[in-house]
Short mmCIF file of C-alpha atoms in Angstrom, two decimals:
data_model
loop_
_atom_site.label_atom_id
_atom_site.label_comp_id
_atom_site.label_asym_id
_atom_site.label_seq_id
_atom_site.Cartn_x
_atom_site.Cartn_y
_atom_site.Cartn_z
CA UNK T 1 16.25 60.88 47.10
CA UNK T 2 18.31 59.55 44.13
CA UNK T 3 21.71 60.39 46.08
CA UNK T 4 20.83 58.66 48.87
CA UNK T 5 19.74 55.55 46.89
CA UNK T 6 23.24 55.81 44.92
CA UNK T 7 24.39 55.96 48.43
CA UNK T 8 22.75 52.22 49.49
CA UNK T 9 23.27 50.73 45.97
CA UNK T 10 26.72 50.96 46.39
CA UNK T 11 27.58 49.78 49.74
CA UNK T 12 24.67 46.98 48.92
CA UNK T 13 26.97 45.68 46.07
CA UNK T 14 30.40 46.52 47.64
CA UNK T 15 28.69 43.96 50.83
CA UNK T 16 27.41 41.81 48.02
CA UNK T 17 30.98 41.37 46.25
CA UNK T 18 32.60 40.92 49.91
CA UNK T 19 30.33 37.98 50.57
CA UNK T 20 31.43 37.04 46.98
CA UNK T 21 35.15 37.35 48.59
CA UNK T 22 35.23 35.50 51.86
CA UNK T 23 33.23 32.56 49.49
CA UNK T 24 35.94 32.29 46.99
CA UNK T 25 38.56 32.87 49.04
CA UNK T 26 37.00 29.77 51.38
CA UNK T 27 37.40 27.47 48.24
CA UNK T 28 40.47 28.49 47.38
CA UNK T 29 42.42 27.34 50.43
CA UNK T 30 40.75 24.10 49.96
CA UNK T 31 43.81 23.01 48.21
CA UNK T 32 46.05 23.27 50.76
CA UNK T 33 48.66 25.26 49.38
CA UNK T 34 49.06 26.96 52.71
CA UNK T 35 48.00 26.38 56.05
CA UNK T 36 46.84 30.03 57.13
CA UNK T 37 43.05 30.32 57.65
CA UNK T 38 42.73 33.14 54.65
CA UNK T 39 38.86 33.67 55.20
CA UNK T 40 39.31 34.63 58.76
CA UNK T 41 41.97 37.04 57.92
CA UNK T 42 39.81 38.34 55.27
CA UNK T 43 36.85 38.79 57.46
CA UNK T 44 39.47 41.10 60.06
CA UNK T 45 40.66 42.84 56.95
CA UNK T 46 37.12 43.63 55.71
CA UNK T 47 36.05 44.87 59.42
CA UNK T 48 39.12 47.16 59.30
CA UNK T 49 37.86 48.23 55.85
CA UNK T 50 34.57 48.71 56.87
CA UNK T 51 36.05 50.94 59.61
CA UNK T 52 37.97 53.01 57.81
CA UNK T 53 35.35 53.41 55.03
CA UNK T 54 32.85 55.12 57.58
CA UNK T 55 35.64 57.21 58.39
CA UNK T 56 36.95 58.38 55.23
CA UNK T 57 33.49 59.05 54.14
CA UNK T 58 32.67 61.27 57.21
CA UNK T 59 35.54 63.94 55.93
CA UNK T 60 34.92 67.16 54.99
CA UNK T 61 35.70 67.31 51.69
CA UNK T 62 36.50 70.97 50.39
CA UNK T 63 38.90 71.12 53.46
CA UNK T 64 40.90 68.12 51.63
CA UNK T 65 40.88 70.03 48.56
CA UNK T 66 42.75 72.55 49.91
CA UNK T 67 45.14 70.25 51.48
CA UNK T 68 45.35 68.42 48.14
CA UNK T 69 49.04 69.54 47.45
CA UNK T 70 50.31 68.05 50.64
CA UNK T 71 48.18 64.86 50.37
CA UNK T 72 50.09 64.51 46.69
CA UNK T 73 53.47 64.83 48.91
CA UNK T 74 52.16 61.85 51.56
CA UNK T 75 51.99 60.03 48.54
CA UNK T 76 55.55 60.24 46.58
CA UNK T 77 57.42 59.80 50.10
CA UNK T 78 55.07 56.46 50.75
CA UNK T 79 55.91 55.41 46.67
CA UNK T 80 59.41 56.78 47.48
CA UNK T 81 60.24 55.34 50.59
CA UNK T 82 59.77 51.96 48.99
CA UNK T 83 62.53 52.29 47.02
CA UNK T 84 64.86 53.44 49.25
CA UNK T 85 66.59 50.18 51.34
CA UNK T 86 65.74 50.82 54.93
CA UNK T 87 64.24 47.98 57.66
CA UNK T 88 60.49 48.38 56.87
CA UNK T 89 60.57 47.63 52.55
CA UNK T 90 59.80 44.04 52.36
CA UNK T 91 61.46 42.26 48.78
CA UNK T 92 59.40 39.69 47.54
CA UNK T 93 60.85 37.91 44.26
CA UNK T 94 62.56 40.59 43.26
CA UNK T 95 59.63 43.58 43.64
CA UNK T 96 59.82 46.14 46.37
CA UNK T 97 56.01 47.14 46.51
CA UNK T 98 55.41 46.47 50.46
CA UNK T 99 56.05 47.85 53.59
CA UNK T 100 56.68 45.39 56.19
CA UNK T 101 55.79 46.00 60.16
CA UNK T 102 54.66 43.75 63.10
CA UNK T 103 54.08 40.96 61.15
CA UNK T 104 51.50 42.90 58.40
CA UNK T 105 52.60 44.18 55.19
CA UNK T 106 51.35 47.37 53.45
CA UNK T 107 51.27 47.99 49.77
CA UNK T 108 50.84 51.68 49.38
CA UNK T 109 50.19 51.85 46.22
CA UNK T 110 47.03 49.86 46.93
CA UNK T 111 46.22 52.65 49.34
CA UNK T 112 47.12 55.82 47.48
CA UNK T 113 44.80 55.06 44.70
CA UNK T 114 42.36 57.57 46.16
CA UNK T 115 44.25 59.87 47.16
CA UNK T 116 45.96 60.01 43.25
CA UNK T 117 42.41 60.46 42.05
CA UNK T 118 41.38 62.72 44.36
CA UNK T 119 44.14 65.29 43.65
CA UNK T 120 44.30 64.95 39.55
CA UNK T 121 40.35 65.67 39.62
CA UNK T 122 41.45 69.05 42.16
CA UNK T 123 43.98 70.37 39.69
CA UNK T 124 42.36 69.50 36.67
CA UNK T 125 39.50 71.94 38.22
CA UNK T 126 41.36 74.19 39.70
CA UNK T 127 43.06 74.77 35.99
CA UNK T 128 40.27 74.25 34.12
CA UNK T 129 40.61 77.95 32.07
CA UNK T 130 44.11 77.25 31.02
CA UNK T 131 44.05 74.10 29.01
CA UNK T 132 47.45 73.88 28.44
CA UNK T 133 48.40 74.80 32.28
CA UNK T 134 46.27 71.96 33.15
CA UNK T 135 47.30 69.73 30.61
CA UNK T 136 50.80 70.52 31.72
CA UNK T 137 50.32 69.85 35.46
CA UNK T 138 48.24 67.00 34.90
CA UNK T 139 50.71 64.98 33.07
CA UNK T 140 53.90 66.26 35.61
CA UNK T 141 51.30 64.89 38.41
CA UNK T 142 50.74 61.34 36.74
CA UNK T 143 54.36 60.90 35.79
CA UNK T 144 56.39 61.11 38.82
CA UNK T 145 53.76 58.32 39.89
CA UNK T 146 54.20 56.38 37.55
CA UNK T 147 57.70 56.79 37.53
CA UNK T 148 58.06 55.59 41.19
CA UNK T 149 55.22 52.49 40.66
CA UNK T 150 57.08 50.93 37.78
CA UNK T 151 60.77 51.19 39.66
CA UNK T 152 58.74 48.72 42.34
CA UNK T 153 58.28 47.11 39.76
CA UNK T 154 54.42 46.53 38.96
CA UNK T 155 53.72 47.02 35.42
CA UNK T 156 49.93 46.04 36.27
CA UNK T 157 49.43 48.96 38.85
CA UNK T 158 51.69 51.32 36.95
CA UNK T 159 48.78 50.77 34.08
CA UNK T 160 45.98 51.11 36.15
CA UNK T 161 47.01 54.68 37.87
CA UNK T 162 47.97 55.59 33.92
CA UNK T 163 44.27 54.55 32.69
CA UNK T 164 42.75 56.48 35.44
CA UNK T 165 44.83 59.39 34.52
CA UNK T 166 44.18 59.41 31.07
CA UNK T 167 40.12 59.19 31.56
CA UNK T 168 40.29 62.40 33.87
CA UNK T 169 42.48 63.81 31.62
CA UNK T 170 40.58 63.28 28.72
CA UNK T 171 37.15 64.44 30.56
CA UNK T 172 38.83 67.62 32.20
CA UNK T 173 40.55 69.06 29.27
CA UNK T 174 37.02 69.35 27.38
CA UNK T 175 38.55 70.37 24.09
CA UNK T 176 37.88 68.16 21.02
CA UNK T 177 41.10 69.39 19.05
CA UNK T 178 43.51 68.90 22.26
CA UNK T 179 41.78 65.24 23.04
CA UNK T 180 42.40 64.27 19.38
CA UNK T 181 45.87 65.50 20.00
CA UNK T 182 46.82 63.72 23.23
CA UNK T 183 45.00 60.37 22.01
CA UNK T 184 47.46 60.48 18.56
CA UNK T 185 50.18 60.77 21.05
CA UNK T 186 49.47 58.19 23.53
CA UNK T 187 49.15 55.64 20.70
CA UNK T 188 52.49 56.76 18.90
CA UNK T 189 54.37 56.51 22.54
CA UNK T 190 52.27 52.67 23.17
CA UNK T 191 52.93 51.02 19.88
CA UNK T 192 56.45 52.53 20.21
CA UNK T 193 56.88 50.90 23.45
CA UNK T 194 55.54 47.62 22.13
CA UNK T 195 58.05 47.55 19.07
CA UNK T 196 60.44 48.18 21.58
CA UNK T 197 59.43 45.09 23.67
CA UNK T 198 59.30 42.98 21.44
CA UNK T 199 62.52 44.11 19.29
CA UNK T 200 64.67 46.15 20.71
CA UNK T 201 64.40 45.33 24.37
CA UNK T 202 68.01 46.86 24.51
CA UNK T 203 66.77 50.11 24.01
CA UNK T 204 64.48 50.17 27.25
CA UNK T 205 67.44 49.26 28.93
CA UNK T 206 69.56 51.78 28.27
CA UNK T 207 66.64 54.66 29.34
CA UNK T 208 66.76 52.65 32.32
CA UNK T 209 64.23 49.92 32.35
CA UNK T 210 65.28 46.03 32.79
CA UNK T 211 64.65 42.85 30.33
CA UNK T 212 62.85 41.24 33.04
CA UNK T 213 60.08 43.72 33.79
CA UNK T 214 58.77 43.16 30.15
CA UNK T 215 59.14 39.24 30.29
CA UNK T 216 55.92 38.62 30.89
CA UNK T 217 54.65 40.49 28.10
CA UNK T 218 56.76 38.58 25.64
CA UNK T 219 55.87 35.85 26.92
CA UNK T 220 52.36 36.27 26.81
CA UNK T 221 53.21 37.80 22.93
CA UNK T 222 55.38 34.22 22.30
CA UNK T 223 54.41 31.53 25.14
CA UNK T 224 56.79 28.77 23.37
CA UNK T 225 59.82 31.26 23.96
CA UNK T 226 59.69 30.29 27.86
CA UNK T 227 56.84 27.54 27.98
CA UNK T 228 57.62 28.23 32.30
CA UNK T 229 56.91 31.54 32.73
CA UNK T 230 53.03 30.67 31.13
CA UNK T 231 52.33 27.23 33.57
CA UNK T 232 50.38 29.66 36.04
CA UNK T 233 48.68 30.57 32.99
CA UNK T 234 47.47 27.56 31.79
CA UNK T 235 46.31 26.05 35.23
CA UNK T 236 44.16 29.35 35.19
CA UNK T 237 42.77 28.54 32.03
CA UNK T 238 42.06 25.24 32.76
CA UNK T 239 40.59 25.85 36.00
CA UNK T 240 38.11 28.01 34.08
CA UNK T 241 37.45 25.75 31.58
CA UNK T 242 36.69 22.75 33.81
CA UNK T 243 34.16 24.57 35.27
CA UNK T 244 32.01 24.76 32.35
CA UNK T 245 28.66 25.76 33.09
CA UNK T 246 27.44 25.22 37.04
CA UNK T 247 30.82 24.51 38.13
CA UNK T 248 32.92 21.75 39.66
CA UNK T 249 31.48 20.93 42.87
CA UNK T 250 33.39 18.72 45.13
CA UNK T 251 37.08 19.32 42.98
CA UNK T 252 39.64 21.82 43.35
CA UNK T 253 41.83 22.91 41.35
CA UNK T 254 45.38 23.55 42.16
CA UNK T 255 46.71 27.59 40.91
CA UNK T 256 49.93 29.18 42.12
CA UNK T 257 48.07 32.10 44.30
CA UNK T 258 44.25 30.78 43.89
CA UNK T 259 43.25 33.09 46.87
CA UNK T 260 44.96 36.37 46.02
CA UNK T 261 45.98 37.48 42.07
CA UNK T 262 44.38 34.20 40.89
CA UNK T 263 41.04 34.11 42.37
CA UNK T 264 38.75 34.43 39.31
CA UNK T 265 40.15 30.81 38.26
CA UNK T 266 39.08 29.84 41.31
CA UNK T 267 35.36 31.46 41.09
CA UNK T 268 35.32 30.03 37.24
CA UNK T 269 36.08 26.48 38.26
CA UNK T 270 33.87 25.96 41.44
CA UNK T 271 31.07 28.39 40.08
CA UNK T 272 31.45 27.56 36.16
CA UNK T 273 29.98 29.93 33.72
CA UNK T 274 26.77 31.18 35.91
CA UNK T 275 28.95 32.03 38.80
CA UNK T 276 31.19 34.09 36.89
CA UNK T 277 28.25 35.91 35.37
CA UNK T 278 27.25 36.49 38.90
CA UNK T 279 30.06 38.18 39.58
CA UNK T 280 30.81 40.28 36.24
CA UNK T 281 27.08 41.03 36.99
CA UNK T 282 27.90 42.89 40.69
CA UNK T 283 30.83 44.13 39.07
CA UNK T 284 28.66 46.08 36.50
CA UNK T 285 26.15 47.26 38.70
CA UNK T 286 28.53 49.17 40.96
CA UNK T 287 30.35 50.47 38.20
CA UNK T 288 27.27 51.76 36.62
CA UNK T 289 26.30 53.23 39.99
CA UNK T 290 29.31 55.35 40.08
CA UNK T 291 28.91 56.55 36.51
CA UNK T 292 25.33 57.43 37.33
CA UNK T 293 26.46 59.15 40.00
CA UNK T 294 29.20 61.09 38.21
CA UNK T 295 26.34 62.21 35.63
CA UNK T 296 24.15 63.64 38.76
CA UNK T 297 26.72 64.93 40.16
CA UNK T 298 26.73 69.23 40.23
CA UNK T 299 29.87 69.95 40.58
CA UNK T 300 32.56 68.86 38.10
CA UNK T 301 35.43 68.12 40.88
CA UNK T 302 32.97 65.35 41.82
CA UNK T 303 32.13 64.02 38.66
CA UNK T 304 35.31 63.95 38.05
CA UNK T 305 36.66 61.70 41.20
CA UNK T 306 33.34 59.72 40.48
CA UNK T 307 34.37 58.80 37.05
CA UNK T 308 38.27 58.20 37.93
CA UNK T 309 37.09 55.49 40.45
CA UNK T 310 34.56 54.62 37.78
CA UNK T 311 37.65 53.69 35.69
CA UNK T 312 40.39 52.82 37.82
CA UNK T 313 37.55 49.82 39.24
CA UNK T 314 36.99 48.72 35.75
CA UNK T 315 40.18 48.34 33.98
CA UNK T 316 41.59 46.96 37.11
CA UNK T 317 38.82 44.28 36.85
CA UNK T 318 39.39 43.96 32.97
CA UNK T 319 42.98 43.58 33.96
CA UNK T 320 42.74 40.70 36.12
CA UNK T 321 40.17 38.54 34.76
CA UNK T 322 41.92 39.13 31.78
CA UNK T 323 45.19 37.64 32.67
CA UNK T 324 43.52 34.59 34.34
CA UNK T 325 42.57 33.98 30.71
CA UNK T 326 45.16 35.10 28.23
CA UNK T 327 43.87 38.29 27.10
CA UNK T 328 46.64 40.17 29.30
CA UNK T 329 50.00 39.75 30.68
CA UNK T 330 50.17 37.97 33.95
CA UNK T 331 50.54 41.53 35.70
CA UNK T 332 50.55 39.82 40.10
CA UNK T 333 47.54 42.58 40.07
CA UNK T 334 44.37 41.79 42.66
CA UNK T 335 40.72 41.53 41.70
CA UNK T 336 38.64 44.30 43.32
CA UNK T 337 36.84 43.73 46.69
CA UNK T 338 37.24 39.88 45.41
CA UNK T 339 40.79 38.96 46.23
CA UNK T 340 42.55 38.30 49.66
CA UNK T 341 44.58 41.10 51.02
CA UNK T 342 45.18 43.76 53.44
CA UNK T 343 46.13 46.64 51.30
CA UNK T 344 44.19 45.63 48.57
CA UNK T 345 41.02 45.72 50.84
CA UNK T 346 41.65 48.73 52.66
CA UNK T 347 42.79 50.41 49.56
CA UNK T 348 39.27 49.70 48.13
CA UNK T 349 37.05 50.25 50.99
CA UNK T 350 39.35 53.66 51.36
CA UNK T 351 38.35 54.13 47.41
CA UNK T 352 34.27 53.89 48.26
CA UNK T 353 34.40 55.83 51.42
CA UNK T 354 35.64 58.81 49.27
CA UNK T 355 33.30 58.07 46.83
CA UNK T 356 30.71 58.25 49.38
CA UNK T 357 32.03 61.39 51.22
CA UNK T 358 32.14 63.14 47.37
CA UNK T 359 28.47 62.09 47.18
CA UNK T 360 27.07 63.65 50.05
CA UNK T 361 29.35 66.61 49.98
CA UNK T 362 28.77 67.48 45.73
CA UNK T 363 25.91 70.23 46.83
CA UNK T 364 28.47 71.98 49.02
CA UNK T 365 31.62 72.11 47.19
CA UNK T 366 32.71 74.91 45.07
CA UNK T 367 34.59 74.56 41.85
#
């Protein structure tokens, strides 16, 4: 009885927060930055989604296990083929993240989100007696996609997939001294990487990195440096601010991608402070859903998906309401089941059909 009603709580809030969506998104264009109708796309985008949720969560899911090393190969050629110039990449300012064909564009790294997940919690199992095996093939896993991500480039994704990671990491390896261990690491390599950023930016260059894919961070660091690169920023802010606490009805305020990266301006300024809590509310729920689940879970394979999506939803959510108002780098990263997109819906609606296919298939899996 509990599964099932984890089952309806989460497809209640994922409808709830796609309501949310085609709202926003319906205020948004209201400045008439563009002359597409964006809710009626949206509405075809979250049918497809729908669709392909139901289908994903009707697979049998120990048969994917087993497949899990090929699915990890689908993956690197669809993050690989990216980067390789052929008719179908689409370049937009600079980034090659999409795949372009009859007239829709694809982001796969939207899309392989699950299927990253999916396979780190299967080999983290599957290696669960050799810690440092596991630890080993873990981290090989996560960095060749990572790797590929940030050559797009998309810092913000590239730090979402290496959050995720880390969290199943850090549950699967279940040792105390080897946690400790990896943690020390991880914060030696990020302030590293910061002092590098912000001082030696030369040195990243010669391992092969470019200035500009850390220019938003020092700009966000220093925002008199290039006052430019922050006027997104500070429409954002003050869209948020203006809406104080029921909103701005009847105004709109005009931000550089309102509909898509930018959306939570939008929500903070029509909505104000109540409609944001609103939202951060929904947002909660279904997170906490998915960590209840996790906990119920029998098997550890599925607690272990359940808690990656756990934390891949909520530090991408943390990530993009934080750069709407300064507390992050402007990272071009959508919100969750909130922003317009094609990838980024399907890639989400993929996400909670697996969820829901791990549910109902935790009694029958083996470890």
């Amino acid at each position: 009885m509990k599964r099932e009603l984890l089952y309806n709580r989460i497809i209640l809030f994922v409808f709830l927060l796609s309501l949310v969506s085609c709202v926003a998104i319906y205020y948004a264009q209201q400045t008439n930055q563009y002359n597409t109708n964006f809710v009626g796309m949206q509405l075809v985008f979250l049918t497809i989604g729908v669709a392909a949720c139901f289908g994903v969560s009707r697979l049998p899911v120990e048969f994917l296990r087993h497949q899990a090393i090929w699915l990890y190969l689908v993956m690197v050629i669809l993050l690989l083929g990216i980067l390789i110039p052929n008719p179908l990449v689409q370049n937009i300012n600079g980034a090659t993240r999409w795949y372009r064909f009859g007239g829709f564009s694809m982001q796969p790294s939207e899309i392989t989100k699950s299927i990253f997940i999916f396979v780190l919690a299967h080999f983290a199992v599957k290696f669960e007696a050799k810690k440092w095996k596991q630890l080993g093939i873990l981290a090989i896993l996560t960095g060749v996609v990572l790797l590929l991500i940030m050559k797009q480039p998309d810092l913000g994704t590239t730090i979402v997939y290496g959050i995720t990671a880390l969290a199943i990491i850090l549950l699967a390896i279940k040792s105390t001294k080897l946690m400790a261990s990896l943690i020390t690491v991880l914060l030696g390599v990020a302030v590293t990487g910061m002092y590098l950023v912000v001082y030696h930016i030369s040195a990243l260059e010669k391992l092969g990195f470019h200035a500009y894919q850390f220019a938003r961070i020092q700009a966000w660091l220093d925002p008199t440096k290039d006052p430019d690169s922050v006027y997104q920023l500070n429409l954002s802010m003050k869209a948020v601010g203006s809406g104080m606490l029921t909103g701005s009805s009847g105004t709109n305020a005009y931000i550089p991608e309102s509909h898509t990266d930018m959306i939570f301006s939008t929500i903070g300024h029509q909505f104000g402070f109540i409609g944001v809590s609103v939202l951060l509310l929904l947002f909660m729920l279904l997170i906490h859903q998915l960590i209840m689940a996790a906990l119920m879970m029998k098997n550890t394979f599925s607690s272990l998906v359940l808690a990656g999506f756990a934390v891949s939803f909520a530090f991408n959510i943390f990530e993009n309401i934080g750069m709407t108002i300064g507390l992050m780098p402007l990272t071009g990263i959508p919100l969750p089941f909130i922003s317009y997109g094609g990838s980024s819906v399907l890639g989400n609606f993929i996400a909670i059909g697996v969820v829901l296919a791990v549910i109902r298939s935790d009694a029958n899996l083996t470890e």
